Amino acid sequence: MEYPKFTQEHKSLMAKYLTKDVFDSLKDKKTVNGFTISDVVNSGVQNPDSGIGAYAGDEESYTTFAPFFDPIIEEYHGFTKNDKHQSDLNPDNLDAKNPDPDNKFIVSTRIRVGRNVDNMPLGPAITKEQRDEIEKVVSTTLSSLEGSLKGKYFPLDGMSKEDQDALIKDHFLFKEGDRFLETAGLNRNWPLGRGIYHNTEKTFLVWVNEEDQLRIISMQQGGDIKEVFTRLTTAIGELEKKMKFSFNEHLGYITSCPTNLGTAMRASVHIAVPKLAADMEKFKAICDKHHLQIRGIHGEHSESEGGVYDISNKRRLGVTEVQCVQDMYDGVVELIKVEKSLA
Ligand code: ADP
Ligand code: DAR
């Protein structure tokens, strides 16, 4: 196994922390699923513009390759190898009165968590058979949901291109062909084993076997952030009655990308702040102050359209789910206040 050939273009945390010494100390190790350090870093080696550049093949990757992952997790999350993650999925603890009841700024709200099935490899190391089994178990479990969560599972295999493109355009379905996921081994056997579940209103959705084995999503038009969070926590509670998700007291919920560890939660609004966005320095300063990330209108690696931005919490590990949503909410309140002041 050769040490990767890095160039000046490789600026990821992977390139920073995979020193030759660290590589030599790990190159002969394999996880129980046969995952190696070269497998972990392939995405970042092939994509020099990666921010992190590493994906775990299983929960064990985070301990087998700890000399590599620990400093990345510490730098990205400010979370040391001795810290313990805490979870709080109780919406009663969230102080989030709708900040935009007249819908002048917030187009829509979406809160998602990633989950992976306990005692199974993660997407980069899973076999086709294991992934197909996960699709069967998860889709069957979802199809037993009742009330407002009741809906239908739609396998990607056999879905018409028109239906698929419409769901992606309307922000409901994951995009295809992400090069970072491809080189992490997450797109193997595509589209087999992948699909989407959603209720009739498309306010509760679950992606199956994309970057994580489940992406549990609550979303709706407008800014009632507390209602979106309440629906999500209710759904998670229902699923946890029937499935066990990969979790440990140090890293919280286990995900393939280290950026999602802990809560694996991204709470976002699509918000129109055209006046503030005309001063990107000021816009970014407010987002930084509230630990917020700015994405484009179609999520990661996309651009804003019409002055509408995807604003979400950046912190996921070492904070609770309530704190993730509170980070986003508090930032959105200030963004709206400043946008109004510029009117
Ligand atoms: P993830 O949120 O799972 O990390 P992305 O950033 O790629 O992944 O976003 C996935 C999809 O969710 C994209 O289509 C994006 O436009 C949509 N999305 C994200 N936040 C919102 C929101 N607040 N309202 C509507 N759609 C959203
Ligand atoms: N492009 C990868 C992804 C980092 C975070 N986004 C995820 N996990 N979808 C990178 O290392 O930049």
Tab-separated table of C-alpha atoms and ligand atoms in Angstrom:
chain	number	residue	atom	x	y	z
A	1	MET	CA	0.000	0.000	0.000
A	2	GLU	CA	1.580	3.264	-1.206
A	3	TYR	CA	1.502	6.641	0.608
A	4	PRO	CA	-0.800	8.904	-1.492
A	5	LYS	CA	0.837	11.391	-3.878
A	6	PHE	CA	-0.486	14.746	-2.559
A	7	THR	CA	-0.220	17.952	-4.595
A	8	GLN	CA	-0.415	21.630	-3.581
A	9	GLU	CA	-4.133	21.366	-4.457
A	10	HIS	CA	-4.822	18.881	-1.636
A	11	LYS	CA	-6.050	21.190	1.141
A	12	SER	CA	-8.356	18.820	3.092
A	13	LEU	CA	-8.045	17.889	6.748
A	14	MET	CA	-7.237	14.394	5.476
A	15	ALA	CA	-4.173	15.655	3.616
A	16	LYS	CA	-3.156	17.648	6.701
A	17	TYR	CA	-3.352	14.744	9.150
A	18	LEU	CA	-2.368	11.763	6.987
A	19	THR	CA	1.331	12.289	7.493
A	20	LYS	CA	3.724	9.615	6.237
A	21	ASP	CA	4.297	8.467	9.840
A	22	VAL	CA	0.552	8.131	10.523
A	23	PHE	CA	0.085	6.312	7.218
A	24	ASP	CA	2.955	3.887	7.946
A	25	SER	CA	1.498	3.153	11.404
A	26	LEU	CA	-1.928	2.326	9.896
A	27	LYS	CA	-1.218	0.883	6.431
A	28	ASP	CA	-1.240	-2.773	7.581
A	29	LYS	CA	-4.464	-2.471	9.608
A	30	LYS	CA	-7.917	-3.586	8.441
A	31	THR	CA	-11.310	-3.417	10.111
A	32	VAL	CA	-13.464	-6.541	10.514
A	33	ASN	CA	-15.028	-5.570	7.148
A	34	GLY	CA	-11.613	-5.402	5.468
A	35	PHE	CA	-11.615	-1.587	5.292
A	36	THR	CA	-8.148	-0.004	5.071
A	37	ILE	CA	-6.725	3.504	5.558
A	38	SER	CA	-6.443	3.775	1.762
A	39	ASP	CA	-10.168	3.070	1.509
A	40	VAL	CA	-10.828	5.763	4.152
A	41	VAL	CA	-8.917	8.474	2.285
A	42	ASN	CA	-9.614	7.600	-1.371
A	43	SER	CA	-12.285	10.293	-1.794
A	44	GLY	CA	-9.943	13.026	-0.592
A	45	VAL	CA	-7.009	11.739	-2.645
A	46	GLN	CA	-9.119	11.662	-5.829
A	47	ASN	CA	-10.795	15.031	-5.046
A	48	PRO	CA	-8.157	17.550	-3.945
A	49	ASP	CA	-10.907	20.145	-3.322
A	50	SER	CA	-12.380	18.040	-0.497
A	51	GLY	CA	-12.818	19.810	2.842
A	52	ILE	CA	-12.494	16.676	4.945
A	53	GLY	CA	-11.616	13.975	2.372
A	54	ALA	CA	-12.278	10.873	4.480
A	55	TYR	CA	-15.141	8.444	5.077
A	56	ALA	CA	-15.457	5.576	7.573
A	57	GLY	CA	-16.376	2.105	6.284
A	58	ASP	CA	-17.780	1.023	9.654
A	59	GLU	CA	-17.967	2.150	13.298
A	60	GLU	CA	-14.692	0.293	13.909
A	61	SER	CA	-12.901	2.589	11.404
A	62	TYR	CA	-13.075	5.381	13.992
A	63	THR	CA	-11.077	3.292	16.506
A	64	THR	CA	-8.845	1.263	14.151
A	65	PHE	CA	-7.725	4.484	12.435
A	66	ALA	CA	-8.067	6.766	15.500
A	67	PRO	CA	-4.566	8.327	15.077
A	68	PHE	CA	-5.903	9.671	11.771
A	69	PHE	CA	-9.573	10.389	12.631
A	70	ASP	CA	-9.114	11.853	16.150
A	71	PRO	CA	-7.229	15.016	15.089
A	72	ILE	CA	-9.654	15.569	12.191
A	73	ILE	CA	-12.665	15.265	14.548
A	74	GLU	CA	-10.967	17.558	17.066
A	75	GLU	CA	-10.183	20.244	14.494
A	76	TYR	CA	-13.556	20.106	12.709
A	77	HIS	CA	-15.844	19.713	15.758
A	78	GLY	CA	-13.662	21.057	18.601
A	79	PHE	CA	-14.255	17.650	20.233
A	80	THR	CA	-11.411	15.681	21.856
A	81	LYS	CA	-10.943	11.908	22.025
A	82	ASN	CA	-11.923	11.993	25.735
A	83	ASP	CA	-15.182	13.950	25.237
A	84	LYS	CA	-18.594	12.345	25.474
A	85	HIS	CA	-21.511	13.282	23.185
A	86	GLN	CA	-24.914	14.168	24.717
A	87	SER	CA	-28.266	13.819	22.923
A	88	ASP	CA	-31.464	15.877	23.532
A	89	LEU	CA	-34.359	15.265	21.164
A	90	ASN	CA	-37.014	16.893	23.392
A	91	PRO	CA	-38.734	19.747	21.480
A	92	ASP	CA	-39.994	21.177	24.821
A	93	ASN	CA	-36.393	22.312	25.381
A	94	LEU	CA	-36.368	24.378	22.171
A	95	ASP	CA	-37.153	28.105	22.414
A	96	ALA	CA	-38.209	28.821	18.820
A	97	LYS	CA	-41.347	30.907	18.270
A	98	ASN	CA	-41.893	31.271	14.490
A	99	PRO	CA	-39.498	34.156	13.592
A	100	ASP	CA	-41.336	34.929	10.332
A	101	PRO	CA	-45.109	34.336	10.791
A	102	ASP	CA	-45.894	36.458	7.707
A	103	ASN	CA	-43.532	34.356	5.525
A	104	LYS	CA	-41.649	37.412	4.280
A	105	PHE	CA	-38.156	35.852	4.538
A	106	ILE	CA	-38.248	32.108	5.285
A	107	VAL	CA	-39.312	30.082	2.247
A	108	SER	CA	-39.069	26.674	3.918
A	109	THR	CA	-37.631	24.764	6.855
A	110	ARG	CA	-35.973	21.303	6.801
A	111	ILE	CA	-34.357	19.335	9.612
A	112	ARG	CA	-32.645	16.008	8.915
A	113	VAL	CA	-30.639	13.419	10.802
A	114	GLY	CA	-28.434	10.641	9.451
A	115	ARG	CA	-28.743	7.160	10.902
A	116	ASN	CA	-27.011	3.831	10.196
A	117	VAL	CA	-28.201	0.371	11.203
A	118	ASP	CA	-26.400	-1.032	14.265
A	119	ASN	CA	-23.980	-3.936	13.713
A	120	MET	CA	-23.844	-3.356	9.934
A	121	PRO	CA	-20.994	-1.831	7.910
A	122	LEU	CA	-21.453	1.778	6.743
A	123	GLY	CA	-22.053	2.537	3.060
A	124	PRO	CA	-18.400	2.572	1.939
A	125	ALA	CA	-17.762	-1.013	3.134
A	126	ILE	CA	-21.202	-2.603	2.836
A	127	THR	CA	-21.835	-5.490	0.401
A	128	LYS	CA	-24.674	-5.378	-2.143
A	129	GLU	CA	-26.469	-8.128	-0.246
A	130	GLN	CA	-26.236	-6.235	3.064
A	131	ARG	CA	-27.406	-2.986	1.423
A	132	ASP	CA	-30.382	-4.757	-0.192
A	133	GLU	CA	-31.280	-6.283	3.199
A	134	ILE	CA	-31.188	-2.819	4.789
A	135	GLU	CA	-33.479	-1.488	2.050
A	136	LYS	CA	-35.939	-4.347	2.717
A	137	VAL	CA	-35.930	-3.948	6.540
A	138	VAL	CA	-36.073	-0.133	6.510
A	139	SER	CA	-38.785	0.141	3.827
A	140	THR	CA	-40.904	-2.485	5.617
A	141	THR	CA	-40.500	-0.665	8.943
A	142	LEU	CA	-41.393	2.688	7.356
A	143	SER	CA	-44.462	1.174	5.693
A	144	SER	CA	-45.826	0.259	9.144
A	145	LEU	CA	-45.959	3.920	10.251
A	146	GLU	CA	-49.411	5.350	10.988
A	147	GLY	CA	-51.123	8.749	11.227
A	148	SER	CA	-49.371	11.805	9.786
A	149	LEU	CA	-46.187	9.757	9.163
A	150	LYS	CA	-48.024	7.204	7.009
A	151	GLY	CA	-46.674	7.058	3.453
A	152	LYS	CA	-45.099	4.938	0.736
A	153	TYR	CA	-41.590	3.737	-0.215
A	154	PHE	CA	-40.380	4.387	-3.776
A	155	PRO	CA	-37.290	2.404	-4.897
A	156	LEU	CA	-34.937	4.421	-7.096
A	157	ASP	CA	-34.553	1.375	-9.352
A	158	GLY	CA	-37.473	1.619	-11.756
A	159	MET	CA	-38.361	5.245	-10.907
A	160	SER	CA	-38.954	7.251	-14.100
A	161	LYS	CA	-36.382	9.965	-14.874
A	162	GLU	CA	-39.217	12.496	-14.909
A	163	ASP	CA	-40.355	11.533	-11.395
A	164	GLN	CA	-36.764	11.449	-10.132
A	165	ASP	CA	-35.903	14.854	-11.665
A	166	ALA	CA	-39.120	16.391	-10.271
A	167	LEU	CA	-38.393	15.142	-6.729
A	168	ILE	CA	-34.807	16.477	-6.918
A	169	LYS	CA	-35.945	19.830	-8.348
A	170	ASP	CA	-38.452	20.198	-5.520
A	171	HIS	CA	-35.740	19.474	-2.907
A	172	PHE	CA	-37.212	16.137	-1.795
A	173	LEU	CA	-34.764	13.596	-3.286
A	174	PHE	CA	-30.962	13.286	-3.137
A	175	LYS	CA	-28.980	14.211	-6.248
A	176	GLU	CA	-27.032	11.576	-8.204
A	177	GLY	CA	-23.397	11.188	-9.184
A	178	ASP	CA	-21.687	13.118	-6.368
A	179	ARG	CA	-17.967	12.557	-7.101
A	180	PHE	CA	-17.029	12.664	-3.414
A	181	LEU	CA	-19.502	9.873	-2.599
A	182	GLU	CA	-18.532	7.966	-5.760
A	183	THR	CA	-14.853	7.809	-4.807
A	184	ALA	CA	-15.769	6.923	-1.208
A	185	GLY	CA	-17.454	3.770	-2.520
A	186	LEU	CA	-20.901	5.031	-1.510
A	187	ASN	CA	-22.424	4.829	-5.006
A	188	ARG	CA	-21.599	1.174	-5.723
A	189	ASN	CA	-24.432	-0.824	-7.409
A	190	TRP	CA	-26.356	2.439	-7.957
A	191	PRO	CA	-29.402	2.702	-8.122
A	192	LEU	CA	-30.015	-0.738	-6.546
A	193	GLY	CA	-30.927	-0.647	-2.844
A	194	ARG	CA	-31.660	3.090	-2.850
A	195	GLY	CA	-35.000	4.849	-2.543
A	196	ILE	CA	-37.182	7.415	-0.826
A	197	TYR	CA	-40.119	7.110	1.564
A	198	HIS	CA	-42.501	10.001	2.050
A	199	ASN	CA	-45.920	10.795	3.499
A	200	THR	CA	-48.651	12.252	1.264
A	201	GLU	CA	-47.780	15.873	2.095
A	202	LYS	CA	-44.008	15.267	1.640
A	203	THR	CA	-43.414	16.778	5.077
A	204	PHE	CA	-41.867	13.540	6.374
A	205	LEU	CA	-39.337	11.765	4.146
A	206	VAL	CA	-36.601	9.141	4.538
A	207	TRP	CA	-33.759	8.630	2.081
A	208	VAL	CA	-32.542	5.018	2.062
A	209	ASN	CA	-28.897	4.050	1.379
A	210	GLU	CA	-27.513	7.334	0.105
A	211	GLU	CA	-24.572	8.746	2.095
A	212	ASP	CA	-26.007	7.187	5.245
A	213	GLN	CA	-28.397	4.242	5.427
A	214	LEU	CA	-31.188	6.556	6.544
A	215	ARG	CA	-31.609	10.293	6.215
A	216	ILE	CA	-34.740	11.028	8.297
A	217	ILE	CA	-36.209	14.347	7.137
A	218	SER	CA	-38.953	16.691	8.321
A	219	MET	CA	-39.682	19.712	6.134
A	220	GLN	CA	-42.398	22.205	5.228
A	221	GLN	CA	-42.985	25.644	3.738
A	222	GLY	CA	-42.511	28.623	6.068
A	223	GLY	CA	-40.641	29.172	9.313
A	224	ASP	CA	-42.383	27.088	11.971
A	225	ILE	CA	-39.070	25.540	13.008
A	226	LYS	CA	-40.498	24.051	16.216
A	227	GLU	CA	-43.240	22.191	14.311
A	228	VAL	CA	-40.649	20.734	11.922
A	229	PHE	CA	-38.423	19.650	14.835
A	230	THR	CA	-41.382	18.122	16.695
A	231	ARG	CA	-42.401	16.050	13.662
A	232	LEU	CA	-38.809	14.817	13.251
A	233	THR	CA	-38.377	13.832	16.906
A	234	THR	CA	-41.733	12.016	16.844
A	235	ALA	CA	-40.657	10.064	13.750
A	236	ILE	CA	-37.253	9.198	15.219
A	237	GLY	CA	-39.007	7.930	18.363
A	238	GLU	CA	-41.320	5.722	16.291
A	239	LEU	CA	-38.426	4.266	14.275
A	240	GLU	CA	-36.298	3.656	17.376
A	241	LYS	CA	-39.112	1.462	18.745
A	242	LYS	CA	-38.485	-0.859	15.776
A	243	MET	CA	-34.801	-0.420	14.790
A	244	LYS	CA	-31.447	-0.032	16.573
A	245	PHE	CA	-29.142	2.638	15.168
A	246	SER	CA	-25.343	2.728	15.444
A	247	PHE	CA	-24.461	4.971	18.428
A	248	ASN	CA	-21.679	5.208	21.012
A	249	GLU	CA	-21.225	7.455	24.035
A	250	HIS	CA	-18.133	9.105	22.574
A	251	LEU	CA	-19.138	9.864	18.967
A	252	GLY	CA	-22.935	9.764	19.275
A	253	TYR	CA	-24.743	8.583	16.130
A	254	ILE	CA	-22.205	6.966	13.782
A	255	THR	CA	-22.076	8.255	10.182
A	256	SER	CA	-19.880	7.595	7.148
A	257	CYS	CA	-18.600	11.184	6.981
A	258	PRO	CA	-16.985	12.468	10.195
A	259	THR	CA	-18.662	15.874	9.723
A	260	ASN	CA	-22.035	14.288	10.558
A	261	LEU	CA	-21.035	12.419	13.733
A	262	GLY	CA	-22.887	13.094	16.989
A	263	THR	CA	-26.369	14.400	16.263
A	264	ALA	CA	-25.943	13.830	12.488
A	265	MET	CA	-28.363	16.744	12.323
A	266	ARG	CA	-28.616	19.551	9.803
A	267	ALA	CA	-31.369	22.068	10.560
A	268	SER	CA	-31.844	24.512	7.690
A	269	VAL	CA	-34.019	27.238	6.325
A	270	HIS	CA	-34.235	28.519	2.777
A	271	ILE	CA	-34.214	32.241	3.512
A	272	ALA	CA	-34.411	35.313	1.239
A	273	VAL	CA	-31.911	37.928	2.440
A	274	PRO	CA	-30.987	39.738	-0.809
A	275	LYS	CA	-30.000	43.017	0.854
A	276	LEU	CA	-27.782	41.399	3.455
A	277	ALA	CA	-26.291	39.049	0.843
A	278	ALA	CA	-25.130	42.124	-1.074
A	279	ASP	CA	-22.599	42.476	1.760
A	280	MET	CA	-21.248	38.889	1.914
A	281	GLU	CA	-18.651	39.848	4.532
A	282	LYS	CA	-21.375	40.994	6.921
A	283	PHE	CA	-23.584	38.008	5.995
A	284	LYS	CA	-20.798	35.525	6.683
A	285	ALA	CA	-19.833	37.277	9.945
A	286	ILE	CA	-23.359	36.819	11.322
A	287	CYS	CA	-23.361	33.154	10.203
A	288	ASP	CA	-19.953	32.517	11.771
A	289	LYS	CA	-21.088	34.087	15.051
A	290	HIS	CA	-23.981	31.586	15.214
A	291	HIS	CA	-21.946	28.582	13.947
A	292	LEU	CA	-23.957	28.540	10.702
A	293	GLN	CA	-23.094	27.192	7.263
A	294	ILE	CA	-24.268	28.822	4.011
A	295	ARG	CA	-25.255	26.470	1.174
A	296	GLY	CA	-26.929	27.065	-2.172
A	297	ILE	CA	-30.564	26.455	-3.075
A	298	HIS	CA	-29.977	22.808	-4.003
A	299	GLY	CA	-27.885	21.988	-0.958
A	300	GLU	CA	-24.238	21.067	-0.780
A	301	HIS	CA	-22.053	22.159	-3.714
A	302	SER	CA	-24.846	24.316	-5.218
A	303	GLU	CA	-25.367	28.071	-5.722
A	304	SER	CA	-27.898	30.532	-4.337
A	305	GLU	CA	-30.760	31.594	-6.597
A	306	GLY	CA	-32.704	34.858	-6.326
A	307	GLY	CA	-31.066	35.869	-3.062
A	308	VAL	CA	-32.334	32.693	-1.343
A	309	TYR	CA	-29.756	30.786	0.727
A	310	ASP	CA	-29.745	27.489	2.623
A	311	ILE	CA	-28.683	28.432	6.168
A	312	SER	CA	-27.985	25.621	8.650
A	313	ASN	CA	-26.140	24.695	11.827
A	314	LYS	CA	-22.504	23.715	11.327
A	315	ARG	CA	-21.977	22.104	14.759
A	316	ARG	CA	-23.173	18.464	14.961
A	317	LEU	CA	-20.927	16.740	17.550
A	318	GLY	CA	-20.537	17.803	21.186
A	319	VAL	CA	-23.825	19.699	21.011
A	320	THR	CA	-27.353	18.295	21.453
A	321	GLU	CA	-30.041	18.210	18.760
A	322	VAL	CA	-31.880	21.007	20.586
A	323	GLN	CA	-28.680	23.105	20.496
A	324	CYS	CA	-28.260	22.410	16.747
A	325	VAL	CA	-31.741	23.779	16.056
A	326	GLN	CA	-31.252	26.641	18.550
A	327	ASP	CA	-28.004	27.612	16.737
A	328	MET	CA	-29.916	27.822	13.458
A	329	TYR	CA	-32.932	29.581	14.997
A	330	ASP	CA	-30.894	32.239	16.822
A	331	GLY	CA	-28.887	32.947	13.658
A	332	VAL	CA	-32.025	33.224	11.527
A	333	VAL	CA	-33.593	35.688	14.009
A	334	GLU	CA	-30.529	37.943	13.654
A	335	LEU	CA	-30.400	37.552	9.835
A	336	ILE	CA	-34.048	38.656	9.586
A	337	LYS	CA	-33.456	41.589	11.981
A	338	VAL	CA	-30.505	42.838	9.899
A	339	GLU	CA	-32.327	42.281	6.566
A	340	LYS	CA	-35.250	44.345	7.909
A	341	SER	CA	-32.867	47.099	9.024
A	342	LEU	CA	-31.473	47.328	5.472
A	343	ALA	CA	-34.945	47.681	3.905
B	1	ADP	P1	-28.198	17.223	3.422
B	1	ADP	O1	-29.128	18.292	3.894
B	1	ADP	O2	-28.830	15.886	3.521
B	1	ADP	O3	-26.845	17.342	4.016
B	1	ADP	P2	-28.006	18.692	0.909
B	1	ADP	O4	-27.376	19.884	1.515
B	1	ADP	O5	-27.505	18.215	-0.413
B	1	ADP	O6	-27.986	17.408	1.829
B	1	ADP	O7	-29.597	19.049	0.746
B	1	ADP	C1	-30.440	17.996	0.311
B	1	ADP	C2	-31.687	18.559	-0.333
B	1	ADP	O8	-32.467	19.230	0.671
B	1	ADP	C3	-31.408	19.614	-1.421
B	1	ADP	O9	-32.342	19.428	-2.477
B	1	ADP	C4	-31.709	20.906	-0.739
B	1	ADP	O10	-32.158	21.885	-1.663
B	1	ADP	C5	-32.837	20.506	0.184
B	1	ADP	N1	-32.977	21.413	1.325
B	1	ADP	C6	-32.074	21.639	2.308
B	1	ADP	N2	-32.566	22.540	3.179
B	1	ADP	C7	-33.819	22.881	2.733
B	1	ADP	C8	-34.836	23.765	3.199
B	1	ADP	N3	-34.693	24.485	4.329
B	1	ADP	N4	-35.989	23.853	2.473
B	1	ADP	C9	-36.158	23.110	1.349
B	1	ADP	N5	-35.228	22.254	0.853
B	1	ADP	C10	-34.082	22.156	1.547
B	2	DAR	N1	-17.064	16.674	-0.069
B	2	DAR	C1	-16.713	16.000	1.198
B	2	DAR	C2	-17.939	16.056	2.142
B	2	DAR	C3	-17.845	16.773	3.406
B	2	DAR	C4	-19.134	17.046	4.138
B	2	DAR	N2	-20.357	16.768	3.373
B	2	DAR	C5	-21.005	15.582	3.414
B	2	DAR	N3	-20.625	14.631	4.244
B	2	DAR	N4	-22.027	15.385	2.599
B	2	DAR	C6	-15.495	16.750	1.708
B	2	DAR	O1	-14.677	16.134	2.370
B	2	DAR	O2	-15.394	17.925	1.384
